mmCIF file of C-alpha atoms in Angstrom:
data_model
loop_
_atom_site.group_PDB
_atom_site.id
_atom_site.type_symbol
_atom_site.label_atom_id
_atom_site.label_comp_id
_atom_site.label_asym_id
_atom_site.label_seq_id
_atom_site.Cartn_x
_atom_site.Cartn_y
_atom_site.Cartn_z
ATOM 1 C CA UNK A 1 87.726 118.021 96.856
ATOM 2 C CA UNK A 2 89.671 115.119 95.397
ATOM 3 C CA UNK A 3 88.967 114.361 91.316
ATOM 4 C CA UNK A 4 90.102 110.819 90.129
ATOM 5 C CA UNK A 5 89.951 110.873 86.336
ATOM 6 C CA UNK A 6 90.070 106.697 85.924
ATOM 7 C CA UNK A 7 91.969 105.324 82.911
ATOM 8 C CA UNK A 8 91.909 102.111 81.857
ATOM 9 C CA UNK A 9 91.630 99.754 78.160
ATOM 10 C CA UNK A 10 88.341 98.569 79.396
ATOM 11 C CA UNK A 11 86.608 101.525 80.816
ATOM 12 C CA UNK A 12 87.890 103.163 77.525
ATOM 13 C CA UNK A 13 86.427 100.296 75.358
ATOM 14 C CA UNK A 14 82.356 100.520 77.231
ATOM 15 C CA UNK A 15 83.083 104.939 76.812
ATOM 16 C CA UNK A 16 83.118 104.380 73.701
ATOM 17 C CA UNK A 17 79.790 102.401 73.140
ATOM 18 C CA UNK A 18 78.229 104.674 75.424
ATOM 19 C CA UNK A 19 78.780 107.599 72.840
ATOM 20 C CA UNK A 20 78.113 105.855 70.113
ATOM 21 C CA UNK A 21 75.023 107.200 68.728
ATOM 22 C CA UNK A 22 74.190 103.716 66.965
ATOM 23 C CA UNK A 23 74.298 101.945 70.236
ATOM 24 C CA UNK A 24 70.924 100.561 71.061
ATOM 25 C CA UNK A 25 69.126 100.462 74.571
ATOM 26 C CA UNK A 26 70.815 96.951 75.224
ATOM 27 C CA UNK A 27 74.109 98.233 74.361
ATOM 28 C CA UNK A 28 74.044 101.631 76.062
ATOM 29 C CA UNK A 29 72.643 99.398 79.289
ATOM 30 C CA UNK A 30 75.339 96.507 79.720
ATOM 31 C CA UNK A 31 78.428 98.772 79.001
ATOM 32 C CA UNK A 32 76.899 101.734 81.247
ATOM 33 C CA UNK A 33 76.911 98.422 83.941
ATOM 34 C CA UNK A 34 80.372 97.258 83.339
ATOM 35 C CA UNK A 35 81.596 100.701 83.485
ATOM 36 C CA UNK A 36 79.908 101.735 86.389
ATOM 37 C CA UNK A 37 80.995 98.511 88.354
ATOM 38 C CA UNK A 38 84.308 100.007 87.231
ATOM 39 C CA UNK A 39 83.990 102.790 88.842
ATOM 40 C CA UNK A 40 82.369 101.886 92.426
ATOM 41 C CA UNK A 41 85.885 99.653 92.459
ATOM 42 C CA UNK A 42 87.975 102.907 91.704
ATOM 43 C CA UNK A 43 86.024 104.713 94.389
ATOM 44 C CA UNK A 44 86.286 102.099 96.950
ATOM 45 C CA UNK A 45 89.744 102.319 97.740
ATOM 46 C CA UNK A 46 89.515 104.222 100.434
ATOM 47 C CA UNK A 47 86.294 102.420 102.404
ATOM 48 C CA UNK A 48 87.757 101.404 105.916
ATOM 49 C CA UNK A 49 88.048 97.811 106.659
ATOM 50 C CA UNK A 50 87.441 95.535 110.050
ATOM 51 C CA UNK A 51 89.436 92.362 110.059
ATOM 52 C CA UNK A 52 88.143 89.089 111.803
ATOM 53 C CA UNK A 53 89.212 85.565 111.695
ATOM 54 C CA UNK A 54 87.885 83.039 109.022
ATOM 55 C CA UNK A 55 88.039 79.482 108.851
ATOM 56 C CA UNK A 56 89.566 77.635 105.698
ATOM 57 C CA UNK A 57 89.371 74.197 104.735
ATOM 58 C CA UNK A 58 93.162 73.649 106.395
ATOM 59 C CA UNK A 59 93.955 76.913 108.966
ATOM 60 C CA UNK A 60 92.321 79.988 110.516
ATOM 61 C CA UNK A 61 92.918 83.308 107.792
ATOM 62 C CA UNK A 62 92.782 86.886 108.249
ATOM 63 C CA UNK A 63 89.412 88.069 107.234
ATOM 64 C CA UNK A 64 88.571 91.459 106.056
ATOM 65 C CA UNK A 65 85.371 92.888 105.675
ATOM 66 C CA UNK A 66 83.838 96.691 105.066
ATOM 67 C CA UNK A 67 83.768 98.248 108.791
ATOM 68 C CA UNK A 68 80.734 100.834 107.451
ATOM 69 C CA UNK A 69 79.784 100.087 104.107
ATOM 70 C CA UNK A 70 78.548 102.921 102.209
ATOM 71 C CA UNK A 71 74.678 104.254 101.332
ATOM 72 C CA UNK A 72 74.341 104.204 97.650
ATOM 73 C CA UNK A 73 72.305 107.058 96.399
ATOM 74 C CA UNK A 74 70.990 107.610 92.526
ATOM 75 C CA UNK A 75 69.962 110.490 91.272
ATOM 76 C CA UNK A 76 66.765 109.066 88.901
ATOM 77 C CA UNK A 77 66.437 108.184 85.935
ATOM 78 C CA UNK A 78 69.311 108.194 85.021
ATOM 79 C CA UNK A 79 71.257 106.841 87.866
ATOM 80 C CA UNK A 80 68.899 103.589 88.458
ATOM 81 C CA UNK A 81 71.266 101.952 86.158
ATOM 82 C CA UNK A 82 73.954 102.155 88.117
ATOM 83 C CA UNK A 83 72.321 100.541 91.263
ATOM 84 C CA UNK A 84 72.833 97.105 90.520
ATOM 85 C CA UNK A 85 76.782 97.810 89.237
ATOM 86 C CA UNK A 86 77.299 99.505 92.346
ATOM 87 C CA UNK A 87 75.364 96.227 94.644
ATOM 88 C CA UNK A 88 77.586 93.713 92.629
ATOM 89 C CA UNK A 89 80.390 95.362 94.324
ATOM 90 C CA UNK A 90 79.018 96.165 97.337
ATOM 91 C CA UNK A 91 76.683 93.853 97.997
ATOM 92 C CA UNK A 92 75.206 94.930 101.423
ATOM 93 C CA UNK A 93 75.664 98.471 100.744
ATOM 94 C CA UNK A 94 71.747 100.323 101.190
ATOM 95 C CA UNK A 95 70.194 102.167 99.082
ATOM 96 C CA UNK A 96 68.745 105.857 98.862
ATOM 97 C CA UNK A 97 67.115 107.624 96.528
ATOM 98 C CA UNK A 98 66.893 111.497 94.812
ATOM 99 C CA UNK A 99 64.102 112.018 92.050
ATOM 100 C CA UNK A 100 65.012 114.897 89.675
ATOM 101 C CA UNK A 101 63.934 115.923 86.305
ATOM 102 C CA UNK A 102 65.185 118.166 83.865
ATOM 103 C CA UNK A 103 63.864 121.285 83.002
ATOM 104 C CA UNK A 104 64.198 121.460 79.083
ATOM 105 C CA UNK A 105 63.659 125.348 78.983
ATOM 106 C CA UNK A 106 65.815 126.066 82.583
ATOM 107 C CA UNK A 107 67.847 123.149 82.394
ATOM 108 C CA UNK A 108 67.074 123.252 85.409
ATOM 109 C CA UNK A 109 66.763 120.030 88.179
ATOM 110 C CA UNK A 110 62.886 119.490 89.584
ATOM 111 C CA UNK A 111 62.761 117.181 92.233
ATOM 112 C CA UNK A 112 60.012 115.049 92.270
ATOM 113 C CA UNK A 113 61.315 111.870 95.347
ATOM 114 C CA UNK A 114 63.482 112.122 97.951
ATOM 115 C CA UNK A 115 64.374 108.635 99.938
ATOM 116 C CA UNK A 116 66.738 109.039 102.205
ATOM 117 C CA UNK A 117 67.890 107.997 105.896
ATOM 118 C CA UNK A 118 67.174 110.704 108.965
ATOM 119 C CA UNK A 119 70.623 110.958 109.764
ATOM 120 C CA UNK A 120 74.052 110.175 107.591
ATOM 121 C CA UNK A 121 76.371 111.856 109.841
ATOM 122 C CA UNK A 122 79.598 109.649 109.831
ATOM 123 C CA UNK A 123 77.802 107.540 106.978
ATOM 124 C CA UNK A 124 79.785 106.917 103.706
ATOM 125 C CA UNK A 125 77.565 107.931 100.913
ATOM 126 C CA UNK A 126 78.358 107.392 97.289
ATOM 127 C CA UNK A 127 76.111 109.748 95.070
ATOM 128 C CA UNK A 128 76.037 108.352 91.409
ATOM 129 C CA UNK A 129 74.618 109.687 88.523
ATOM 130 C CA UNK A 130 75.809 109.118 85.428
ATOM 131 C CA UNK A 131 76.207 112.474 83.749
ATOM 132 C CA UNK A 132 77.581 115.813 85.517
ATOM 133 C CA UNK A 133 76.885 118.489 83.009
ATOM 134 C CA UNK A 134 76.113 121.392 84.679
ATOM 135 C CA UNK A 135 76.052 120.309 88.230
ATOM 136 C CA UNK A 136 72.826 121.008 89.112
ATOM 137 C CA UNK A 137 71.392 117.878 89.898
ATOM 138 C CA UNK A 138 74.391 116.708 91.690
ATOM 139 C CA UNK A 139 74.387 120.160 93.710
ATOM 140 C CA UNK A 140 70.628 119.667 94.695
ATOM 141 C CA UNK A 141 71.382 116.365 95.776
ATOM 142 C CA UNK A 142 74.219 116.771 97.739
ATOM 143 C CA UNK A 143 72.464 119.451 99.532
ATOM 144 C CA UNK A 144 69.695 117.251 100.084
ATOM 145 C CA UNK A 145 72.714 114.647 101.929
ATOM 146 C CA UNK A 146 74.041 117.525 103.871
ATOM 147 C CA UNK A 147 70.866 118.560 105.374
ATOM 148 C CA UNK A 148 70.913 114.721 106.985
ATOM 149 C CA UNK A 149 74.187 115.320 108.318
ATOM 150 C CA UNK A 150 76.271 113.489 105.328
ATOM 151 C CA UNK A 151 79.651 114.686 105.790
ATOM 152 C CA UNK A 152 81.277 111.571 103.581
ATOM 153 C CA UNK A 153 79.947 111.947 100.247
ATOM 154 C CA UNK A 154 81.696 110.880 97.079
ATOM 155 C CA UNK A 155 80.087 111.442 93.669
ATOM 156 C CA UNK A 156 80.432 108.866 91.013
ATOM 157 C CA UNK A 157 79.767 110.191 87.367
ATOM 158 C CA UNK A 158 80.557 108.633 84.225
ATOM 159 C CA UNK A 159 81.254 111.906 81.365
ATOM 160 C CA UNK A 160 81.743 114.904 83.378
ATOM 161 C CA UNK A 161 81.694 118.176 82.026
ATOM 162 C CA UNK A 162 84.168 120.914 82.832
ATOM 163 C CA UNK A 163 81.935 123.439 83.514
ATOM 164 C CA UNK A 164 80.170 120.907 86.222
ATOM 165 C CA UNK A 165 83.251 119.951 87.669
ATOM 166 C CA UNK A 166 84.218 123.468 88.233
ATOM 167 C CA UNK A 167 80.904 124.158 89.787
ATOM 168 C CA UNK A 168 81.387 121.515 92.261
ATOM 169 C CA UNK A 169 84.646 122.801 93.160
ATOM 170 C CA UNK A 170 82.963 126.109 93.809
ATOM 171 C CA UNK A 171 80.117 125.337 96.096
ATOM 172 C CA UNK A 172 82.319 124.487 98.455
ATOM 173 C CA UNK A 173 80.448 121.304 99.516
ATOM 174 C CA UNK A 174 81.433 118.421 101.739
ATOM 175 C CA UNK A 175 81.835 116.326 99.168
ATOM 176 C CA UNK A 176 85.501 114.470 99.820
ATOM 177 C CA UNK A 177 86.142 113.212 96.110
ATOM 178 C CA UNK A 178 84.882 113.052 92.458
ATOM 179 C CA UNK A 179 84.870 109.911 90.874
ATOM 180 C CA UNK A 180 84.753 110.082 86.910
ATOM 181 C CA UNK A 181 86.094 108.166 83.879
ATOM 182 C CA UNK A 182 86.672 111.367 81.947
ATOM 183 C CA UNK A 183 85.954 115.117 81.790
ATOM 184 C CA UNK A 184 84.710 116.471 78.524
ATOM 185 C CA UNK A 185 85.489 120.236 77.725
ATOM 186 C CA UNK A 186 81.910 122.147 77.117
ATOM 187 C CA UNK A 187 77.804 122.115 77.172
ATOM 188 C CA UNK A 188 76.198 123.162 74.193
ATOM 189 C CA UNK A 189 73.333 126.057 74.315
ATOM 190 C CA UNK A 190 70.745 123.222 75.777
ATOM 191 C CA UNK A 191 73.150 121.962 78.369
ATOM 192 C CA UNK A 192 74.320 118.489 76.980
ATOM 193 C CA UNK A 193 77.695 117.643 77.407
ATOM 194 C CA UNK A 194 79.824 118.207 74.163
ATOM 195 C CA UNK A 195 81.057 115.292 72.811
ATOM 196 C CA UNK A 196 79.248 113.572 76.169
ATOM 197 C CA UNK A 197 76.569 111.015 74.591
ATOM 198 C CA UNK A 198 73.540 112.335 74.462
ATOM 199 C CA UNK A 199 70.474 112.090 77.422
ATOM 200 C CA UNK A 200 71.470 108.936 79.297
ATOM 201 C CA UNK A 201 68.188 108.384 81.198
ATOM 202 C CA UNK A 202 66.499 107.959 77.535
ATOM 203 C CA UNK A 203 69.165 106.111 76.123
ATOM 204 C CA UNK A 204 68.808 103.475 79.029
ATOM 205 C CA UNK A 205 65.049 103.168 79.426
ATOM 206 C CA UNK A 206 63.341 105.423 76.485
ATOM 207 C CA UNK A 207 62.493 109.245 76.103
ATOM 208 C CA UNK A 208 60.779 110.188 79.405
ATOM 209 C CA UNK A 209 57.081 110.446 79.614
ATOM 210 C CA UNK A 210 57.118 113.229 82.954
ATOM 211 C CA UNK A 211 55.193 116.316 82.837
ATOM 212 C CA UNK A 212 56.602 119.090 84.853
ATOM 213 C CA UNK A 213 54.159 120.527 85.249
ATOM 214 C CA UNK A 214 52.714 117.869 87.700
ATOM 215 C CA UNK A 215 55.562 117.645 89.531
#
């Protein structure tokens, strides 16, 4: 598995108001957009193009456009904000979608909605979410892909954490690369990523109002 640690002034700049505890929900939202349009550019690159001819006002151009363009899948709550980012790039990408919430005294993912096509074999997928702490959600979903057939799957994460990454690495999954704007070191003893910037599903829309128990 491939893992593209993306550096650049202005993915650095939106990081940064993303950890910054005095950040409100309006903040935390637009630069979590601008840095997640960031990174469905980064991870791209390496989509296969079809090429066609196009008309300008004077001549006939080479046109190019994606020859499969890719499923985008979020792992909610957290990863509904990077939908839109990801459809201003891609704009006739589809969309899937894993439910999962977090177990406070497991930390451990509960699925709660699954959305996804019958059959992703040959399909690009790009699984985005914007934390990867421990690597459980991201496991369960991309277990979730594989039992469709998904044999293209890149994951997109904002902060991932080193013990996540190495987790991934481990499971030996089908995933082809790791997209990620920077890898923090370690998880504290409730499994937030240290410095990371907190719970980014409540920091986007609000603390959550699930009960587990009803899952």
């Amino acid at each position: 598995m491939e893992i593209q640690v993306v550096q650049h002034p202005l993915m650095a700049s939106r990081m940064t108001i993303m950890r910054d505890g005095r950040s409100n929900n309006a903040a935390f939202r637009a630069a979590l957009a601008d840095l997640g349009a960031m990174l469905v550019y980064e991870a791209s690159a390496d989509l296969q193009l079809e090429t066609f001819d196009v008309q300008t006002p004077v001549a006939v151009a080479d046109g190019y456009r994606l020859q499969k363009p890719p499923i985008i899948v979020p792992v909610i709550r957290a990863g509904l904000g990077m939908i839109d980012p990801a459809l201003s790039m891609i704009p006739d990408a589809q969309v899937g979608f894993i439910g999962l919430a977090r177990d406070e005294e497991t930390h451990e993912p509960v699925p709660y909605l699954e959305a996804l096509p019958d059959d992703l074999a040959g399909q690009p997928v790009f699984l985005v979410d914007p934390m990867l702490a421990t690597g459980g959600s991201l496991l369960h979903g991309i277990r979730l892909l594989e039992a469709r057939g998904a044999d293209d799957i890149t994951c997109i994460c904002m902060i991932s954490a080193k013990p996540g990454v190495d987790a991934l690495v481990q499971a030996g999954t089908s995933v082809k690369k790791l997209v990620t704007a920077t890898i923090d070191p370690e998880l504290n003893e409730d499994a937030y990523i240290i410095p990371g910037l907190g719970d980014a599903g409540d920091r986007l829309y609000g603390p959550r109002n699930i009960d587990l128990n009803e899952l």
